[in-house]
XYZ file of C-alpha atoms in Angstrom:
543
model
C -7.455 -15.500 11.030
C -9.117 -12.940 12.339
C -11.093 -9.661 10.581
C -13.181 -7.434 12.470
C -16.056 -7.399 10.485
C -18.476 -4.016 10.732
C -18.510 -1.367 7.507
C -17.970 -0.843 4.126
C -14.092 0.232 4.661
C -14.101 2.158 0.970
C -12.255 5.211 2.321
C -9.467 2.842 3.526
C -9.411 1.196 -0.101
C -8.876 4.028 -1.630
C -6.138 5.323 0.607
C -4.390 2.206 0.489
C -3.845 2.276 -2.845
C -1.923 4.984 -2.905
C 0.715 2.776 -2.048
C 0.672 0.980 -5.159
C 0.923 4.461 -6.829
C 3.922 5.181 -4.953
C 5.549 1.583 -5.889
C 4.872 2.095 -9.512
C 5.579 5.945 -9.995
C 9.414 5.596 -8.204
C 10.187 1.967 -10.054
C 9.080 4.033 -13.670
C 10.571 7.302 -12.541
C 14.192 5.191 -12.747
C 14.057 5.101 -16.257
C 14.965 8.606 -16.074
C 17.223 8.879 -12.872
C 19.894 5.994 -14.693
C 20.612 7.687 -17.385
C 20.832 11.250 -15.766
C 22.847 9.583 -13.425
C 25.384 7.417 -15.657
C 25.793 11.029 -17.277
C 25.856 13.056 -13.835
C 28.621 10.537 -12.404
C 30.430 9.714 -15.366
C 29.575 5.478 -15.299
C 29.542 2.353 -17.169
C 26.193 0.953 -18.129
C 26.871 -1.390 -15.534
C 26.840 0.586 -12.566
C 24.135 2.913 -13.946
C 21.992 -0.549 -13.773
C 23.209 -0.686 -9.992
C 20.121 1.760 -9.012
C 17.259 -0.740 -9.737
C 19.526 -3.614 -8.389
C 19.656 -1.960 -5.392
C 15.866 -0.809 -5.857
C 14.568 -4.355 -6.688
C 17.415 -6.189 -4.200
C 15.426 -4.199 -1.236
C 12.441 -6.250 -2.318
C 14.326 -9.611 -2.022
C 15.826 -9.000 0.895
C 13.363 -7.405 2.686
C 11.170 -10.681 1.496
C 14.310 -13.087 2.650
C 14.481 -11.620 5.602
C 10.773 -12.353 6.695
C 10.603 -15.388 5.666
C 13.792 -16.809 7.839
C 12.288 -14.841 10.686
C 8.846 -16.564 10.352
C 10.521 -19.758 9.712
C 12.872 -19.622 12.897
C 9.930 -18.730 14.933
C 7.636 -20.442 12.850
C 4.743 -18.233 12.981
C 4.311 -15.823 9.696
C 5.962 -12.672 11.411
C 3.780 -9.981 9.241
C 0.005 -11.837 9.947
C 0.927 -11.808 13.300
C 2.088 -8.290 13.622
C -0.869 -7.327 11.220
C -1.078 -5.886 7.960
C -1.793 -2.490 8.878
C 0.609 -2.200 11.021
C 2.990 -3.401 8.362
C 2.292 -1.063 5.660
C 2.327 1.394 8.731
C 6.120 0.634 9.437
C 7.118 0.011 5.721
C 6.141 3.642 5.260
C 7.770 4.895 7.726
C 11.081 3.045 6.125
C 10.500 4.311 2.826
C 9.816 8.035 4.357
C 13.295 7.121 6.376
C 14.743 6.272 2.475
C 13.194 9.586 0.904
C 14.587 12.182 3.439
C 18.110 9.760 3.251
C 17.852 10.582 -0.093
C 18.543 14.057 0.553
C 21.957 14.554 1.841
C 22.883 11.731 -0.115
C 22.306 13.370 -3.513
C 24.008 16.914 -1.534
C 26.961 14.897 -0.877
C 27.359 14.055 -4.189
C 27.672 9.955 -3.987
C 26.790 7.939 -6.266
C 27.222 4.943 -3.577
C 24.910 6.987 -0.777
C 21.901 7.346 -3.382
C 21.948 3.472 -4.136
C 21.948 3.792 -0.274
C 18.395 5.369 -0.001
C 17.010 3.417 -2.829
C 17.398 0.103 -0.600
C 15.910 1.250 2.374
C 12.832 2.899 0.058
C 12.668 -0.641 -1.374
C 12.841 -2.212 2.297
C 10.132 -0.068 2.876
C 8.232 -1.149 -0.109
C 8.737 -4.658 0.399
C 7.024 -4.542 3.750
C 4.391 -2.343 1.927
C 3.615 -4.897 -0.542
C 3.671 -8.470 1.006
C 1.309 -6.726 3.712
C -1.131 -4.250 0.726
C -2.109 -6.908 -1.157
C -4.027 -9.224 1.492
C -5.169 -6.446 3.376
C -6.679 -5.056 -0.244
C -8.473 -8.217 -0.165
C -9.105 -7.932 3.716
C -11.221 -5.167 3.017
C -14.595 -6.189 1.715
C -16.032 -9.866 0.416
C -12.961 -12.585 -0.552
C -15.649 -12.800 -3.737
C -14.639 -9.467 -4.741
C -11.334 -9.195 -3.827
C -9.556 -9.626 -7.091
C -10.961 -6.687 -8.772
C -10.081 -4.234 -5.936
C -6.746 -5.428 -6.779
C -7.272 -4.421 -10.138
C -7.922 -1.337 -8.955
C -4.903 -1.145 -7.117
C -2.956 -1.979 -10.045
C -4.723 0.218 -12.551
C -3.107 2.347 -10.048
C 0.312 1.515 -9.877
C -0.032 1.767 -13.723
C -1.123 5.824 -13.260
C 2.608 5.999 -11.079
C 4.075 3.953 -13.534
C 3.079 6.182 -16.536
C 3.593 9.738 -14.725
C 6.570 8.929 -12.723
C 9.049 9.664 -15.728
C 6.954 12.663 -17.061
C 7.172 14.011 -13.958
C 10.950 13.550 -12.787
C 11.878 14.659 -16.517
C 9.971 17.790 -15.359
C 11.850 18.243 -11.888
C 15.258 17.741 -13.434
C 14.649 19.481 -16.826
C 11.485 21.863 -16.053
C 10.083 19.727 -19.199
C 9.756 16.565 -20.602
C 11.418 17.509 -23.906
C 14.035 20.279 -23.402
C 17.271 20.097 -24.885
C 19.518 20.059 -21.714
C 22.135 18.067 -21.822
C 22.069 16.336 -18.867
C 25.659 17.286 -17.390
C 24.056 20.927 -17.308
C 21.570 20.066 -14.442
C 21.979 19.683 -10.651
C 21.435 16.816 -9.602
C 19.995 18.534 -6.597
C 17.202 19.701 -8.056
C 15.710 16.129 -7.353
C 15.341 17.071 -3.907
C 12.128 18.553 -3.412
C 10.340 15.762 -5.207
C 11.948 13.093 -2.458
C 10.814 16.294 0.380
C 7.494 15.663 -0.990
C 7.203 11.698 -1.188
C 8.561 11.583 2.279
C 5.447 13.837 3.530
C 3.320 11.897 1.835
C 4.748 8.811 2.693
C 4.281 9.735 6.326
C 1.083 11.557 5.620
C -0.508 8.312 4.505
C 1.219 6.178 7.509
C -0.383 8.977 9.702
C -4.092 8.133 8.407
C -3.723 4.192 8.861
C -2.260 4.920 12.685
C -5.611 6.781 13.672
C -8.172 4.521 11.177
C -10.337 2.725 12.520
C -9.375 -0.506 9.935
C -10.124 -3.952 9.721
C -7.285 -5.829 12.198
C -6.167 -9.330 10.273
C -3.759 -11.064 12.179
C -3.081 -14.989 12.544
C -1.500 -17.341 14.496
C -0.875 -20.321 11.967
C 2.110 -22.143 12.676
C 4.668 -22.324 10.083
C 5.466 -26.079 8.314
C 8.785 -26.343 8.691
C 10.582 -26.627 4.896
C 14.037 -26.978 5.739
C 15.443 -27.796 2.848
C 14.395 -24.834 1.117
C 16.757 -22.466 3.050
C 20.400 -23.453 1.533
C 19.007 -22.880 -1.969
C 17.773 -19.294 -0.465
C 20.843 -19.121 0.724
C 23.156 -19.525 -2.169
C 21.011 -17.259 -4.104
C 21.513 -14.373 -1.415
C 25.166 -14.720 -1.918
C 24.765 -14.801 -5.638
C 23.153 -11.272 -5.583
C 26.153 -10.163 -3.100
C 28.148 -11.249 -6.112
C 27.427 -8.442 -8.300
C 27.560 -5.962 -5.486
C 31.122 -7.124 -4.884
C 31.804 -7.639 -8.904
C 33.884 -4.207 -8.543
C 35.491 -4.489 -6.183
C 36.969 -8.464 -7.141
C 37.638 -7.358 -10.170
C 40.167 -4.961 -8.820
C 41.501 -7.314 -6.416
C 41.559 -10.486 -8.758
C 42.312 -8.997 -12.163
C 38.767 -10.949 -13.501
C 36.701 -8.889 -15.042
C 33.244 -7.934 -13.310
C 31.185 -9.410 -16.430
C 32.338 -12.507 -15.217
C 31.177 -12.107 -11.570
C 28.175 -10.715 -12.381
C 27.347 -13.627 -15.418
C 28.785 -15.841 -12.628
C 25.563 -14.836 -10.115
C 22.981 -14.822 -12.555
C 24.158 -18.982 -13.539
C 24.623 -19.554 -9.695
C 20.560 -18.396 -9.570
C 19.311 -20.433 -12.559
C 21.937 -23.518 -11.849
C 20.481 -23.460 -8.365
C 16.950 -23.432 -8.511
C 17.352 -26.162 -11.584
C 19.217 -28.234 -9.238
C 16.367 -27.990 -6.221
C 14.007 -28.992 -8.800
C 15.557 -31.892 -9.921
C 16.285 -33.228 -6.019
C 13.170 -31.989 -4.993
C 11.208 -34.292 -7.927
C 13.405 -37.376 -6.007
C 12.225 -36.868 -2.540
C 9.444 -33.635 -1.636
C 9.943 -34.687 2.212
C 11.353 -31.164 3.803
C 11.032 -29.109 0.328
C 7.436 -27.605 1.153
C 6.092 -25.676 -1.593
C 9.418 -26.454 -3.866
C 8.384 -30.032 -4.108
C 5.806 -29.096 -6.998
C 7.875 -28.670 -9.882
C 5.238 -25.671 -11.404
C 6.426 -23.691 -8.471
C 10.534 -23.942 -9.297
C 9.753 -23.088 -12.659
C 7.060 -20.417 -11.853
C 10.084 -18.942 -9.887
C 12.572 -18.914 -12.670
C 9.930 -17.429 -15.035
C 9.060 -14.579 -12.290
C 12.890 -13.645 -12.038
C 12.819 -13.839 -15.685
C 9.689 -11.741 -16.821
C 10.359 -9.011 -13.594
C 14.148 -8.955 -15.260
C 12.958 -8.395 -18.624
C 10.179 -5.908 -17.543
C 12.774 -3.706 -16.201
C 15.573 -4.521 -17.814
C 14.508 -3.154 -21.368
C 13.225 0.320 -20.032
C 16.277 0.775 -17.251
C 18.600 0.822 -20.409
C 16.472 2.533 -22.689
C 17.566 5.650 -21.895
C 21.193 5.103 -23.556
C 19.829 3.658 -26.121
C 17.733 6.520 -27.109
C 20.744 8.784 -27.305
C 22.669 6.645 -29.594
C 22.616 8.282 -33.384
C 20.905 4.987 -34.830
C 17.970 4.946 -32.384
C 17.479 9.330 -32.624
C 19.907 10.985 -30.706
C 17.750 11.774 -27.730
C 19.074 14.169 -24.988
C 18.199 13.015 -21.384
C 15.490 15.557 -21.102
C 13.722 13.973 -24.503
C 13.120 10.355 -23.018
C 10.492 10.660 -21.089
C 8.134 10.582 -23.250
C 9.338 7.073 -24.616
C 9.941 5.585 -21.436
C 6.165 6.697 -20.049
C 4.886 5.043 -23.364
C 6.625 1.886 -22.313
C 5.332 1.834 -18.871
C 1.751 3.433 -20.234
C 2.281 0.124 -22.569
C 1.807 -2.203 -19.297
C -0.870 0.069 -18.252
C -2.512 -0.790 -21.370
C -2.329 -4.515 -21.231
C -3.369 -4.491 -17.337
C -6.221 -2.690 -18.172
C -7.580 -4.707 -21.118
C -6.781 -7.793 -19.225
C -9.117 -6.598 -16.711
C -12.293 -6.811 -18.505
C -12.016 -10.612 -17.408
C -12.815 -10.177 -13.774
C -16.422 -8.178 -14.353
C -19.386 -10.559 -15.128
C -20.083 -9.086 -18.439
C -21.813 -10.597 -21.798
C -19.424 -11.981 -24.207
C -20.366 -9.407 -26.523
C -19.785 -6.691 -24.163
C -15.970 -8.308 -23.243
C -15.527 -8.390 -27.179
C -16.117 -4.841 -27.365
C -14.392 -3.795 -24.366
C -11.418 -5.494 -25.520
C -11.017 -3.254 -28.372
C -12.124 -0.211 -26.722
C -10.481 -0.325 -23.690
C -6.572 -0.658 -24.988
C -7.342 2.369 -27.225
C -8.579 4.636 -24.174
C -5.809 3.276 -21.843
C -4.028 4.578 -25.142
C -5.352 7.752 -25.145
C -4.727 8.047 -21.261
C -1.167 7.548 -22.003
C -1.021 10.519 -24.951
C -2.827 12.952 -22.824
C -0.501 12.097 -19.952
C 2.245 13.090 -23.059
C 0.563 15.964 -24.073
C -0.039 17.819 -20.399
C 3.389 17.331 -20.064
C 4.552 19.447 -23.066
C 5.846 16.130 -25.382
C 5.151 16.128 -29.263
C 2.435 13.483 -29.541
C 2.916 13.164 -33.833
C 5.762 10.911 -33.744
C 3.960 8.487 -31.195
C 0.280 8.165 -32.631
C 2.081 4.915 -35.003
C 2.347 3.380 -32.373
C -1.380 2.030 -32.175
C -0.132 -0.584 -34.728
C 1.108 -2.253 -31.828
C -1.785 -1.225 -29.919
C -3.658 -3.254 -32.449
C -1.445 -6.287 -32.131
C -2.103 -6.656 -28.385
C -5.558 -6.274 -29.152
C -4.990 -9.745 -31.591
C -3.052 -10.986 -28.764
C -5.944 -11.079 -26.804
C -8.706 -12.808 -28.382
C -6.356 -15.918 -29.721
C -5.256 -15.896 -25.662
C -9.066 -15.942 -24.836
C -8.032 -15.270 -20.718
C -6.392 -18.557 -20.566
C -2.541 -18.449 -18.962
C -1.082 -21.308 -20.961
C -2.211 -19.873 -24.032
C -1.720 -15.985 -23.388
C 1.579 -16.397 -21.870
C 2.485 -18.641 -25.274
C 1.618 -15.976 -27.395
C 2.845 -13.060 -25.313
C 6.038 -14.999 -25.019
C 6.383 -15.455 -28.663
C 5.300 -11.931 -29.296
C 7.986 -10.279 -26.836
C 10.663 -12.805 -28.647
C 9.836 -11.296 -31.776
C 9.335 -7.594 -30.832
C 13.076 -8.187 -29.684
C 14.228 -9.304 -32.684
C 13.177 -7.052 -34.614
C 14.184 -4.408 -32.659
C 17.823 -5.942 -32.861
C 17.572 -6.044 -36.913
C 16.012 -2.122 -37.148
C 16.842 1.081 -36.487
C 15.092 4.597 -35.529
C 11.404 4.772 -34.963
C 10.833 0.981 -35.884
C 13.216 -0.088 -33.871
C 12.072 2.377 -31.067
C 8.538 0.861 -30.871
C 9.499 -3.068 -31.295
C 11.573 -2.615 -28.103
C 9.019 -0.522 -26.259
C 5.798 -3.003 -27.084
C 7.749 -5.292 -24.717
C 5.707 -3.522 -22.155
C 2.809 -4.636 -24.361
C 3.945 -8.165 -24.298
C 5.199 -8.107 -20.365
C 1.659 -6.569 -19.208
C -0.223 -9.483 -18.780
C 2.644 -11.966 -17.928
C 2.385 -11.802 -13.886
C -1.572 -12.886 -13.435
C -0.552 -16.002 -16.094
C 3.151 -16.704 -14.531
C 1.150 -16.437 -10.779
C -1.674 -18.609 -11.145
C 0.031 -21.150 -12.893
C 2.637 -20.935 -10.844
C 0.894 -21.884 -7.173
C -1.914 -24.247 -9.306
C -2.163 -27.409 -7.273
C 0.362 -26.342 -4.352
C -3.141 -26.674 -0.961
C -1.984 -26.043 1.772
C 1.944 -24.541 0.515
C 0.106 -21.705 -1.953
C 1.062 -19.117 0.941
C 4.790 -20.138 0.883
C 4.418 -20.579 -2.693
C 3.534 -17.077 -3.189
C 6.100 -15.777 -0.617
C 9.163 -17.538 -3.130
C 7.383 -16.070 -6.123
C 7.698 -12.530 -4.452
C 11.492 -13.215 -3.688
C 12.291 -13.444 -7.224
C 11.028 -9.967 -8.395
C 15.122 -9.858 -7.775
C 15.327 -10.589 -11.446
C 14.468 -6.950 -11.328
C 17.936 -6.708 -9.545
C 20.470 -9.072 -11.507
C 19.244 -9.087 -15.135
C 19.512 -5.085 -15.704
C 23.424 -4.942 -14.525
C 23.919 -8.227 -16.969
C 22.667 -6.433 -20.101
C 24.528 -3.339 -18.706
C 27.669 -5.051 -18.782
C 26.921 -6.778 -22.083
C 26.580 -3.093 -23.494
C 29.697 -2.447 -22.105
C 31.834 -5.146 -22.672
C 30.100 -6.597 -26.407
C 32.172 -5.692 -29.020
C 30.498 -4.246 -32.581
C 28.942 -6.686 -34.535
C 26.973 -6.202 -37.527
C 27.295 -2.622 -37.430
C 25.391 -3.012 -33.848
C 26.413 -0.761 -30.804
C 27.092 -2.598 -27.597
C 23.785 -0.752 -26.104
C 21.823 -2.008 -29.187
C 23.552 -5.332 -29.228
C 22.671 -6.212 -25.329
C 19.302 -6.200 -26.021
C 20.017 -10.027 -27.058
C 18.862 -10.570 -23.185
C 15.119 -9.659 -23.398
C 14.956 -12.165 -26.511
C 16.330 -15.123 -24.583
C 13.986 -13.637 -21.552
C 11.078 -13.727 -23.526
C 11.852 -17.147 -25.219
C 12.205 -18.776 -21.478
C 8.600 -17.315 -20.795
C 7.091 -19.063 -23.316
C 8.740 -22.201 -22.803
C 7.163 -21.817 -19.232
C 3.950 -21.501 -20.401
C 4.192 -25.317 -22.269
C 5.983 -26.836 -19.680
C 4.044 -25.930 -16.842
C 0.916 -26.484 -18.852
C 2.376 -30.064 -19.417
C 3.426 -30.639 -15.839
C -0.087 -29.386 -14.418
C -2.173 -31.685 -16.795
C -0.136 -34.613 -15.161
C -1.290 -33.727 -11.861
C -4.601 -33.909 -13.163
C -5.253 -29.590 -13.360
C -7.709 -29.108 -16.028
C -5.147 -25.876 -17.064
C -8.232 -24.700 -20.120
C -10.459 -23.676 -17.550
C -8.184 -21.513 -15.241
C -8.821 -17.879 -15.620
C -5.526 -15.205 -16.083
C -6.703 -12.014 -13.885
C -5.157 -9.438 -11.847
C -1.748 -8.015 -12.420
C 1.921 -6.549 -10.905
């Protein structure tokens, strides 16, 4: 590999991370555009949910489609083009996506708009597999991991203003009563006029920097047997883009083709694990069992993550859960993404070299001011703050959460797991503001799941950690698959119990959740075999 080695490059840190602003504000802002949309365009729950499986789909296949390339040419494609000039191009792509954006949303198509939101995410996906080692590119490896905690603390600023401000663009506030019907849909415009400058804007800066160049020349190990499980998963996520239009053709409902791809996923990757454990020869980084079910539990937790905010929004407007216009949500859905922010942010005290006394303190200081962040964030934006200040009861819980986890991934993810599972159930047995809150501290629970699912993850893979990672980046398509199966659940569950089919679907994070924790004991149990002291390894960083 090389680095040019000269100056402090802190200018170029701090632009760079602007990217991980832009990934987190647009993947946030969502939980605002699906429901204005499924009212806008008249749809089902299920195709509302197609706007973050397009969204997260452009980050699978822009992440398949790199890693055929490298492996048919067996050299890895981005290092060798360089990782500024990848965030350069992906960029430009998303810029391309933004100003597509435009006449879409003039034309009036729902289809178009999904449309832009896959090349954005192309864009992104270049974006991210390239941001995150140049991040580390830019200083000492020794301190690498908390400028990546910088970069996600913030992604979790986009992730917290992105709905505040799209509830302002559409509505002029984040709390007006305007039905949503009432708005034009073109008012969304000027925001994507202004991402798109600064998308170019920021491409612009890294053309004429004077920046590190990492490149490398390593030739790819050949894994072979890793690309017809790849494979049948890419067709699998076809499968719900086609569900429509089969069902019209075949008569079979689309909840069947679209329960049908998400078992084709899991049945898959459960089936390479088991003929992988027979024979590693040609499986590369798939050979190590932690890996298969590290990639299962990233589809899972990135599913959930999204999952329970992208539907949310009609949940809110059901009588039971308030009766919340589209212009009221915002609020809600920033406290469920200012929840992650919360968790990142506490679980970043680990990476400073601080007393023990000084972590203990932080760790109860620091969740309340990430807290506080996320109310003033409310409060500029115009949002009544009284019926949200209960919700440091949760805040408190986290806080708990925390100390039994003591920064150790087997142990956090356990309790997070088991946390989430009950924050769901609750929320499925409750009503109004109690029910509100248990299904927005799955943010809580979800914020420190990706350092834990990571590092256990790639533990013990050598020389396959790269490839490792790469599959662990391909399955942030649970973002893309588990969203449209609770939206069709919402559509297609009957009432039971008194339950709405919105209130009802939100059986999925629970069995989400559950599969989390069971990840945390099994890999646990399957690293302690290969003789990986798993008590000692630290939890740190975040997604």
């Amino acid at each position: 590999m090389e680095q040019k080695n000269t100056k402090s490059y802190g200018s170029a840190l701090y632009t760079i991370i602007t990217v991980f602003f832009f990934w987190g504000f647009l993947a946030a802002s969502n939980g605002i555009f699906i429901p204005f949309c499924k009212a806008h365009f008249n749809l089902t729950q299920f195709e509302s949910q197609l706007i973050d499986f397009t969204f997260y789909g452009g980050y699978f296949i822009g992440s398949l489609g790199l890693y055929f390339a490298s492996q048919i040419t067996k050299v890895d494609i981005l290092n060798k083009l360089g990782y500024k000039n990848g965030i350069i191009y992906g960029l430009v792509l998303s810029a391309i996506g933004a100003l597509l954006m435009v006449p879409a949303v003039d034309s009036g198509s729902f289809g178009l708009i999904l449309g832009a939101f896959f090349v954005i995410a192309l864009g992104f996906s270049l974006q991210q597999t390239a941001a995150n080692p140049f991040v580390i590119a830019l200083g000492t490896p020794e301190t690498g991991s908390n400028r990546l905690n910088l970069a996600g603390g913030v992604n979790n600023f986009g992730t917290l203003l992105g709905p505040l401000i799209v509830s302002i663009v559409l509505f002029g506030s984040a709390t007006k009563l305007i039905p949503a019907a009432d708005v034009k849909i073109t008012a969304i415009n000027n925001l994507y006029f202004i991402l798109a400058g600064l998308y170019i804007a920021v491409a612009i800066f890294f053309w004429v920097s004077n920046l590190p160049k990492v490149t490398s020349d390593e030739k790819i190990e050949a894994s072979h047997k890793t690309n017809w499980p790849l494979f049948i998963i890419f067709i699998a996520f076809c499968l719900v883009l086609a569900a429509g239009p089969l069902a019209d053709a075949t008569g079979i409902a689309k909840a069947y083709y679209v329960y049908a791809a998400l078992a084709i996923i899991l049945i898959t990757l459960i089936v390479s694990l088991t003929i992988a454990g027979k024979n590693g020869e040609g499986w590369g980084a798939m050979q190590y069992p932690q890996l298969i079910y590290g990639m299962i539990a990233i589809f899972t937790y990135v599913g959930v993550e999204v999952t329970i905010q992208s539907n949310m929004g009609s949940l809110l407007k059901t009588a039971e859960f308030g009766g919340f216009s589209a212009a009221q949500i915002g609020p809600y859905i920033s406290l469920y993404w200012g929840s992650l922010m919360i968790g990142r942010w506490t679980g970043a005290i680990a990476v400073f070299k601080l007393s023990n006394s000084t972590k203990n303190i932080l760790t109860i200081v620091v969740p309340f001011f990430a807290f506080g962040v996320v109310l003033l964030a409310n409060y500029i934006s115009g949002a009544d703050l009284s019926t949200l200040y209960i919700y440091a009861l949760c805040v408190v819980i986290l806080i708990v959460g925390f100390y039994v986890g003591q920064q150790k991934p087997v142990r956090t993810l356990t309790i997070f797991g088991l946390l989430g599972v009950l924050a769901m159930i609750v929320g499925l047995l409750t009503t109004g503001a109690v029910g509100r809150f248990a299904f927005i501290s799955g943010g809580l629970c979800c914020s420190i799941m990706w350092p834990s699912i990571f590092s256990l993850a790639v533990a013990g893979l050598g020389k396959y950690t790269s490839q490792g990672s790469a599959f662990l980046i391909m399955m942030i398509l649970g973002g893309s698959i588990i969203p449209p199966v609770q939206g069709i659940l919402a559509d297609s569950a009957p009432s039971i119990a008194g339950l709405s089919g919105i209130h009802l679907s939100y059986i999925v994070p629970v069995f989400g959740f559950a599969y989390l924790a069971f990840f945390a004991w099994k890999a646990g149990s399957v690293l302690k075999k290969q003789g990986i002291d798993v008590d000692n390894m630290e939890a740190s960083g975040g997604h």
